[in-house]
Amino acid sequence: MNNFIPQAVTSSSTSRTSPATAAGGSPTSALSFISKGWREVRDSADADIRLMRDRANSFKNLASSLDRELENFINSASSFSAIKSYSASPSTEIDFVKKLQPKLSEFRRAYSSPDFSRRVLEKWSRPTTSRIRIDLSAIKNAIVEEAEVDGGQRVGQSGRGRVRFTDFRWDWKTEGEEGEEKFRDWEPIRALKTKLKDFEVKKSPDEIFSSWRNNELVEKFKSSLDVPPLDVPELLAYFVRQSEPFLDQLGVRKDICDKIVEGLCSKRKNQLLMHSLSGGESSVIEGDNINDELDLRIASVLQSTGHHYDGGFWSDLVKHSPPEKKRHVAIVTTASLPWMTGTAVNPLFRAAYLAKSEKQKVTLLVPWLCMSDQELVYPNKLTFNSPEEQEHYIRNWLEERIGFKTDFKISFYPGKFSKERRSILPTGDTSQFISSKEADIAILEEPEHLNWYHHGRRWTDKFNHVVGVVHTNYLEYIKREKNGAVQAFFVKHVNNLVARAHCHKVVRLSAATQDLPKSIICNVHGVNPKFLEIGEKLASERAAGQQAFSKGAYFLGKMVWAKGYRELLDLLSKHKTELSSLKLDVFGNGEDSHEVQSTAQKLKLDLNFQKGRDHADDSLHGYKVFINPSVSDVLCTATAEALAMGKFVVCADHPSNEFFSSFPNCLTYKTSDDFVVKVKEAMAKEPEPLTPEQRYRLSWEAATERFMEHSDLDKILGMDLRNLKSNKSVTKSVSMPNLSDMVDGGLAFAHFCFTGSELFRLATGAIPGSRNYDKQHSKDLNLLPPQVEDPIYHW
């Protein structure tokens, strides 16, 4: 009963409860709630104040950095004044510079005063339309026109009053007469704005700098120089010409570069002509060679500055200084007798006739093959046990044909025969077999062939002058192989690279060869004097009334398809009826002998195949017509020999036969039908005897003269070295760097790196282990052992 509480009492007690208690707790808890809310408000306010102070401090830091930038700008104000007016007097320029000097005290006072933070806070406390008056966007607005919206109001006004970088201005506040705040641009900024507006009005660089060119001060400066300074077109022309190697790799032909250079230089040339005519002076332009004029122009300017160029990064400055009495010529070739090929015979004659003049010493460097390779290459199983034995054979063969005693040195370098390429490839560094004392002038017979896998010293670094002679149209041979187009593409660029990197000049025997850098076209080969003697003998027999030519037509050449046998069989099979009376004898040996003969039998052609023999053999003297349909030759030696013997030659109208086409006994054809006509014409009449002039054109004396002229050897060998050392004339080599030489050096270095990798060599078709010579070569040639010449260091 004690726990019972009446209902009325309960209601009364509830009605007397305080509001605070009814709200959720006692008075103590209510006070705690209020204190907590006040602390949160206070902390939030403190955070906002700290944020504003940090922003104010950041503006101070910005002001300090601007101060430093302005001081730098002031220091360059004098140069800026020069841009403003070149024609102004010195006192005017000084006044202009003084005007550009800012009042740093006023500017610092605008943003570095002690109450700067308070002012910033006041600005933020105002409505969102207010803004801080330090506005950096003026610099941007001086260059790019300020965008305007809403009746000219600036874009960038923040809706929430936040200050952004683009809201600052390069002006400061001043007090007006009526106490109003006025804002004005800082004076240097106002001048800069004015000058930039002038630049915007002028559209072209010529208009912008026209005042400079016509300025009296500039003209006085130019007239004070002994040599006029280079113009922009001249610099561009020289840059284009020096970039020809790089542009050539990109497919831009040399003639296009020459037209660009000529166009740029012609403007300068016209200006000089008009200036000389107006001034009554003689023209400084005397020649028509734009390249020579440009070289002399740049060289003279550089020399007037005292500049002296001693070589570049890739250049080897330590070159051998040749003796003053006799120069030395080293001829390096890719084949040797008794292999009867053009690169074995023609360099041999070249060495003999160069040494005949006795003005220079000559060395012929030929490959030495080990016994196993000799058996594959040399005919009739002829082999040699020592280099001395082969040298004796070479000299006897040569002296029997030229009729005089030879006086040149024969040396050997190690080589290996490649069955796939059917050619001899050098092993090791070929240049090391010419001593440094004799390293003066080098003639590289087939420079691309010699340097495909050359991993050694750059030829142009070791020798003072390097000439390459191109014998073979390798691209034509490669195109006949499987995937020939792809291979020919890569070989073409490799040939360009090695010819550019290792030669100063390249002589191409005919236009049938690849167009290599630094190359010219000239037939620098002659014929064996023995063939000219045979021709004179046959001509005298004909003059005496004897029958000199008792036989018909023949063809002679190495029996491989690429030597014209495919073209010959196609022509004879197509016109079998028209040429039914033609009896053709074919002389040759080669890898494709069996296949060629079997194909002729299948086509039922009347051909008499015989073993190969020397073209000067007595059994071949009686033939009247030599038929040569080959289009893969660069300059067919057999064609020249047949013409020298007074025979008719029927050959294709092809760049390889261009030199011979001027001879009356050379009958060229363009179509297969024309071939029939020319053959019948040759068989029906007698050939004309050669005149003394025509006979001389075919001789090695004339070929040597052409070679000396087109390879610049006549200038180099005739150069007096003592006068050369004391010569103070303008020379390109010592006056200016050559961009082309830098490119060549870079290509040579890249080629050296690639050929040093055995994996790369094998992937591109090199003979395994051909980077260095082997033990057999070192034994045969008395060389250092391979492990000593190319040691391998290991633990």
PDB file of N, CA and C in Angstrom, residues 57 107 429 723:
ATOM      1  N   ASN A  57      49.669  37.801 -45.847  1.00  0.00           N
ATOM      2  CA  ASN A  57      51.112  37.525 -45.905  1.00  0.00           C
ATOM      3  C   ASN A  57      51.548  37.067 -47.300  1.00  0.00           C
ATOM      4  N   PHE A 107      55.782  53.020 -55.023  1.00  0.00           N
ATOM      5  CA  PHE A 107      55.243  51.699 -55.349  1.00  0.00           C
ATOM      6  C   PHE A 107      55.299  50.759 -54.139  1.00  0.00           C
ATOM      7  N   ASP A 429      90.457  -4.480 -89.903  1.00  0.00           N
ATOM      8  CA  ASP A 429      90.580  -3.084 -90.312  1.00  0.00           C
ATOM      9  C   ASP A 429      91.542  -2.988 -91.493  1.00  0.00           C
ATOM     10  N   ASN A 723     104.089  26.219 -99.639  1.00  0.00           N
ATOM     11  CA  ASN A 723     103.247  27.375 -99.906  1.00  0.00           C
ATOM     12  C   ASN A 723     101.895  27.227 -99.246  1.00  0.00           C
TER      13      ASN A 723
END
